[in-house]
Amino acid sequence: MNKNILLKNLGVKDYKETWDYQTDLLQEIVDVKISNRKNSEFTETKNHFLFVEHPHVYTLGKSGDLDNLLLNEKQLKEKGATFYKINRGGDITYHGPGQIVGYPILDLENFFTDIHKYLRLLEEVIILTLADYGLKAERSKGETGVWLGVGTPFARKICAMGIRTSRWVTMHGFALNVNANLGYFDNIIPCGIRGKAVASMEAELGKKIPIEEVQEKIIQHFTSLFEIDKVISTN
């Protein structure tokens, strides 16, 4: 089993371009797995981890409700935002500047074959990262992602998650609001959940947080929780 990850920071990149890139990486891994089953020779599969910031964009998961987007096509253009219906789980969410989006493209057969465990560990990566900044983040029962103020009237989501898997290979991932403009969430019903707010690290801590610093902490916790052997930067 290959428990190394190839880490790449894409910087600011268009959502559709990044989606296509993820799809290509996933397909490469799937092709290797299919070949391994057909042939006597075995080739190790790769594991990737992409960091990216997207220009303003709304994405709707395959089981999502389009009514949760509160803008029409003209209003989207006025906001400088785009919209995509995509192939991950979950409902609608927003991506934009000041947000850390992480896309692990892993062959889970290198780690464990348990989607529930995968999502819980991704949540734990973010929970531990936020704890490094003195923020008490938690899971909210029945709602994938990471929250603040769970069990209070002020529950607010700080990190959304949605994934897709094919032959135990993952794509899509998480979006952590670091210095994001939370006003863009007013144009959707985030994750299809009414009556709950969103949060950012900047809003909670009262100051901007260096994106690169948070990315480093995410990778440290990811490496520990997923028992990664080696992180190889490909930038």
Short mmCIF file of C-alpha atoms in Angstrom, two decimals:
data_model
loop_
_atom_site.label_atom_id
_atom_site.label_comp_id
_atom_site.label_asym_id
_atom_site.label_seq_id
_atom_site.Cartn_x
_atom_site.Cartn_y
_atom_site.Cartn_z
CA MET A 1 0.00 0.00 0.00
CA ASN A 2 1.21 3.47 -0.92
CA LYS A 3 0.63 5.84 2.00
CA ASN A 4 2.50 8.81 0.52
CA ILE A 5 0.59 11.84 -0.73
CA LEU A 6 1.49 14.22 -3.54
CA LEU A 7 0.70 17.73 -2.31
CA LYS A 8 -0.02 20.51 -4.79
CA ASN A 9 -1.15 24.08 -4.15
CA LEU A 10 -3.03 25.33 -7.21
CA GLY A 11 -3.34 28.89 -5.90
CA VAL A 12 -6.40 30.68 -7.29
CA LYS A 13 -7.97 28.53 -10.00
CA ASP A 14 -11.26 28.38 -11.87
CA TYR A 15 -13.71 25.85 -10.43
CA LYS A 16 -14.42 24.00 -13.69
CA GLU A 17 -10.72 23.71 -14.55
CA THR A 18 -10.03 22.29 -11.08
CA TRP A 19 -12.99 19.89 -11.32
CA ASP A 20 -11.65 18.60 -14.65
CA TYR A 21 -8.16 18.23 -13.16
CA GLN A 22 -9.54 16.26 -10.21
CA THR A 23 -11.47 14.04 -12.60
CA ASP A 24 -8.32 13.33 -14.62
CA LEU A 25 -6.35 12.40 -11.48
CA LEU A 26 -9.16 10.14 -10.25
CA GLN A 27 -9.40 8.42 -13.64
CA GLU A 28 -5.64 7.80 -13.72
CA ILE A 29 -5.87 6.02 -10.37
CA VAL A 30 -8.95 4.03 -11.43
CA ASP A 31 -7.21 2.98 -14.66
CA VAL A 32 -4.24 1.65 -12.67
CA LYS A 33 -6.60 -0.31 -10.40
CA ILE A 34 -8.41 -1.83 -13.38
CA SER A 35 -5.09 -2.76 -14.97
CA ASN A 36 -3.88 -4.35 -11.72
CA ARG A 37 -6.92 -6.60 -11.63
CA LYS A 38 -6.41 -7.70 -15.24
CA ASN A 39 -2.65 -8.25 -15.18
CA SER A 40 -0.22 -10.19 -13.04
CA GLU A 41 2.02 -7.13 -12.54
CA PHE A 42 1.03 -4.73 -9.77
CA THR A 43 1.46 -0.95 -9.96
CA GLU A 44 1.03 1.21 -6.88
CA THR A 45 -1.73 3.82 -7.04
CA LYS A 46 -1.00 7.45 -6.23
CA ASN A 47 -2.66 9.68 -3.62
CA HIS A 48 -3.04 13.41 -4.23
CA PHE A 49 -3.98 16.37 -2.05
CA LEU A 50 -4.85 19.65 -3.78
CA PHE A 51 -5.19 23.04 -2.12
CA VAL A 52 -7.00 25.76 -4.08
CA GLU A 53 -8.89 29.04 -3.78
CA HIS A 54 -11.72 29.52 -6.26
CA PRO A 55 -13.15 32.73 -7.70
CA HIS A 56 -16.76 33.26 -6.52
CA VAL A 57 -18.76 30.14 -7.40
CA TYR A 58 -21.82 28.23 -6.19
CA THR A 59 -21.92 24.46 -6.58
CA LEU A 60 -24.89 22.15 -6.19
CA GLY A 61 -24.41 18.48 -5.28
CA LYS A 62 -26.16 15.67 -7.16
CA SER A 63 -28.89 15.33 -4.52
CA GLY A 64 -29.26 19.08 -4.01
CA ASP A 65 -32.26 21.31 -4.60
CA LEU A 66 -31.82 24.12 -7.13
CA ASP A 67 -34.32 26.21 -5.12
CA ASN A 68 -31.55 26.63 -2.53
CA LEU A 69 -29.82 29.00 -4.97
CA LEU A 70 -31.50 32.35 -4.40
CA LEU A 71 -30.05 34.11 -7.46
CA ASN A 72 -31.04 34.02 -11.13
CA GLU A 73 -28.54 34.01 -13.99
CA LYS A 74 -28.46 37.82 -14.25
CA GLN A 75 -27.90 38.22 -10.50
CA LEU A 76 -25.09 35.68 -10.58
CA LYS A 77 -23.32 37.79 -13.21
CA GLU A 78 -23.85 40.93 -11.16
CA LYS A 79 -22.21 39.18 -8.18
CA GLY A 80 -19.29 38.07 -10.37
CA ALA A 81 -20.13 34.46 -9.56
CA THR A 82 -20.61 31.27 -11.53
CA PHE A 83 -22.76 28.21 -10.85
CA TYR A 84 -22.21 24.48 -11.45
CA LYS A 85 -24.31 21.40 -10.78
CA ILE A 86 -21.71 18.78 -9.92
CA ASN A 87 -21.22 15.11 -9.03
CA ARG A 88 -20.41 15.27 -5.33
CA GLY A 89 -22.72 14.50 -2.44
CA GLY A 90 -24.42 17.24 -0.47
CA ASP A 91 -26.50 20.24 -1.45
CA ILE A 92 -25.42 23.78 -2.35
CA THR A 93 -22.36 25.64 -1.13
CA TYR A 94 -20.22 28.65 -1.95
CA HIS A 95 -16.51 28.87 -2.75
CA GLY A 96 -14.54 32.08 -3.02
CA PRO A 97 -11.42 34.05 -2.13
CA GLY A 98 -10.25 33.68 1.47
CA GLN A 99 -11.49 30.12 1.69
CA ILE A 100 -9.26 27.04 1.82
CA VAL A 101 -10.60 24.32 -0.42
CA GLY A 102 -8.96 20.92 -0.04
CA TYR A 103 -9.38 18.09 -2.51
CA PRO A 104 -7.88 14.77 -1.35
CA ILE A 105 -7.83 12.35 -4.28
CA LEU A 106 -6.96 9.17 -2.45
CA ASP A 107 -7.14 5.49 -3.21
CA LEU A 108 -8.80 4.47 0.03
CA GLU A 109 -7.58 0.90 -0.53
CA ASN A 110 -4.20 2.32 0.49
CA PHE A 111 -5.73 3.33 3.84
CA PHE A 112 -9.12 1.80 4.72
CA THR A 113 -12.30 1.07 2.80
CA ASP A 114 -14.82 2.96 4.88
CA ILE A 115 -16.48 6.14 3.54
CA HIS A 116 -17.99 7.01 6.92
CA LYS A 117 -14.57 6.81 8.56
CA TYR A 118 -13.07 8.91 5.76
CA LEU A 119 -15.58 11.73 6.29
CA ARG A 120 -15.20 11.63 10.07
CA LEU A 121 -11.41 11.84 9.78
CA LEU A 122 -11.67 14.78 7.37
CA GLU A 123 -13.90 16.52 9.91
CA GLU A 124 -11.38 15.72 12.64
CA VAL A 125 -8.57 17.29 10.59
CA ILE A 126 -10.50 20.57 10.54
CA ILE A 127 -11.59 20.32 14.18
CA LEU A 128 -7.96 19.91 15.29
CA THR A 129 -6.81 22.72 12.99
CA LEU A 130 -9.37 25.12 14.45
CA ALA A 131 -8.40 24.03 17.97
CA ASP A 132 -4.88 25.29 17.19
CA TYR A 133 -6.48 28.75 17.01
CA GLY A 134 -8.50 28.34 20.20
CA LEU A 135 -11.78 27.65 18.38
CA LYS A 136 -13.97 24.84 19.70
CA ALA A 137 -15.35 23.16 16.59
CA GLU A 138 -17.62 20.15 16.58
CA ARG A 139 -19.73 17.83 14.47
CA SER A 140 -23.46 18.40 14.28
CA LYS A 141 -25.47 15.18 14.39
CA GLY A 142 -26.74 14.19 10.95
CA GLU A 143 -25.00 17.12 9.22
CA THR A 144 -21.65 16.49 7.52
CA GLY A 145 -19.09 19.24 8.05
CA VAL A 146 -17.66 21.21 10.96
CA TRP A 147 -19.61 23.61 13.16
CA LEU A 148 -19.21 26.13 15.97
CA GLY A 149 -21.76 26.63 18.73
CA VAL A 150 -23.42 23.24 18.30
CA GLY A 151 -26.39 22.86 20.64
CA THR A 152 -26.85 26.63 21.03
CA PRO A 153 -29.14 29.08 19.19
CA PHE A 154 -25.99 30.39 17.49
CA ALA A 155 -24.85 27.22 15.70
CA ARG A 156 -22.84 28.16 12.61
CA LYS A 157 -21.03 26.16 9.97
CA ILE A 158 -17.38 26.96 9.34
CA CYS A 159 -16.41 24.09 7.03
CA ALA A 160 -18.55 22.37 4.39
CA MET A 161 -17.77 18.91 3.00
CA GLY A 162 -18.92 16.88 0.03
CA ILE A 163 -17.22 14.00 -1.72
CA ARG A 164 -17.54 11.51 -4.55
CA THR A 165 -15.92 8.09 -4.76
CA SER A 166 -15.34 5.67 -7.63
CA ARG A 167 -13.76 2.27 -6.98
CA TRP A 168 -12.70 3.57 -3.56
CA VAL A 169 -11.00 6.64 -5.09
CA THR A 170 -12.11 9.97 -3.61
CA MET A 171 -12.55 13.43 -5.12
CA HIS A 172 -14.00 16.79 -4.02
CA GLY A 173 -13.48 17.43 -0.30
CA PHE A 174 -13.82 20.34 2.12
CA ALA A 175 -14.09 24.14 2.14
CA LEU A 176 -12.92 25.98 5.27
CA ASN A 177 -13.91 29.62 5.67
CA VAL A 178 -10.75 31.41 6.75
CA ASN A 179 -11.05 35.02 5.52
CA ALA A 180 -14.02 34.46 3.20
CA ASN A 181 -16.65 37.13 2.51
CA LEU A 182 -19.62 35.56 4.32
CA GLY A 183 -22.05 37.87 2.54
CA TYR A 184 -21.97 35.53 -0.46
CA PHE A 185 -23.66 32.85 1.65
CA ASP A 186 -26.73 35.11 1.88
CA ASN A 187 -27.49 34.16 -1.72
CA ILE A 188 -28.06 30.47 -0.91
CA ILE A 189 -29.54 28.20 1.71
CA PRO A 190 -26.15 26.71 2.65
CA CYS A 191 -26.12 22.91 2.36
CA GLY A 192 -29.93 23.13 2.17
CA ILE A 193 -30.13 23.78 5.93
CA ARG A 194 -32.45 26.64 6.86
CA GLY A 195 -32.03 28.80 9.92
CA LYS A 196 -28.33 28.17 10.56
CA ALA A 197 -25.57 30.67 9.99
CA VAL A 198 -22.06 30.37 8.59
CA ALA A 199 -18.80 31.42 10.21
CA SER A 200 -15.21 32.19 9.29
CA MET A 201 -11.99 32.13 11.25
CA GLU A 202 -11.57 35.87 10.61
CA ALA A 203 -15.05 36.67 11.95
CA GLU A 204 -14.54 34.50 15.04
CA LEU A 205 -11.03 35.70 15.87
CA GLY A 206 -11.36 39.32 14.80
CA LYS A 207 -8.36 39.28 12.48
CA LYS A 208 -7.22 37.92 9.14
CA ILE A 209 -5.47 34.56 9.34
CA PRO A 210 -2.62 33.66 6.95
CA ILE A 211 -3.95 31.08 4.48
CA GLU A 212 -0.58 29.33 4.11
CA GLU A 213 -0.29 28.91 7.88
CA VAL A 214 -3.69 27.22 8.09
CA GLN A 215 -2.84 24.98 5.13
CA GLU A 216 0.30 23.81 6.92
CA LYS A 217 -1.68 22.92 10.03
CA ILE A 218 -4.27 21.04 7.94
CA ILE A 219 -1.55 18.93 6.34
CA GLN A 220 0.06 18.21 9.72
CA HIS A 221 -3.20 16.88 11.14
CA PHE A 222 -4.09 15.06 7.92
CA THR A 223 -0.69 13.35 7.94
CA SER A 224 -1.17 12.23 11.53
CA LEU A 225 -4.78 11.05 11.31
CA PHE A 226 -4.38 9.23 7.98
CA GLU A 227 -0.98 7.84 9.05
CA ILE A 228 0.72 9.24 5.94
CA ASP A 229 4.25 7.99 5.40
CA LYS A 230 5.51 10.97 3.38
CA VAL A 231 4.17 14.26 2.02
CA ILE A 232 5.75 15.07 -1.33
CA SER A 233 5.29 18.65 -2.57
CA THR A 234 4.80 18.81 -6.35
CA ASN A 235 4.66 22.61 -6.70
#
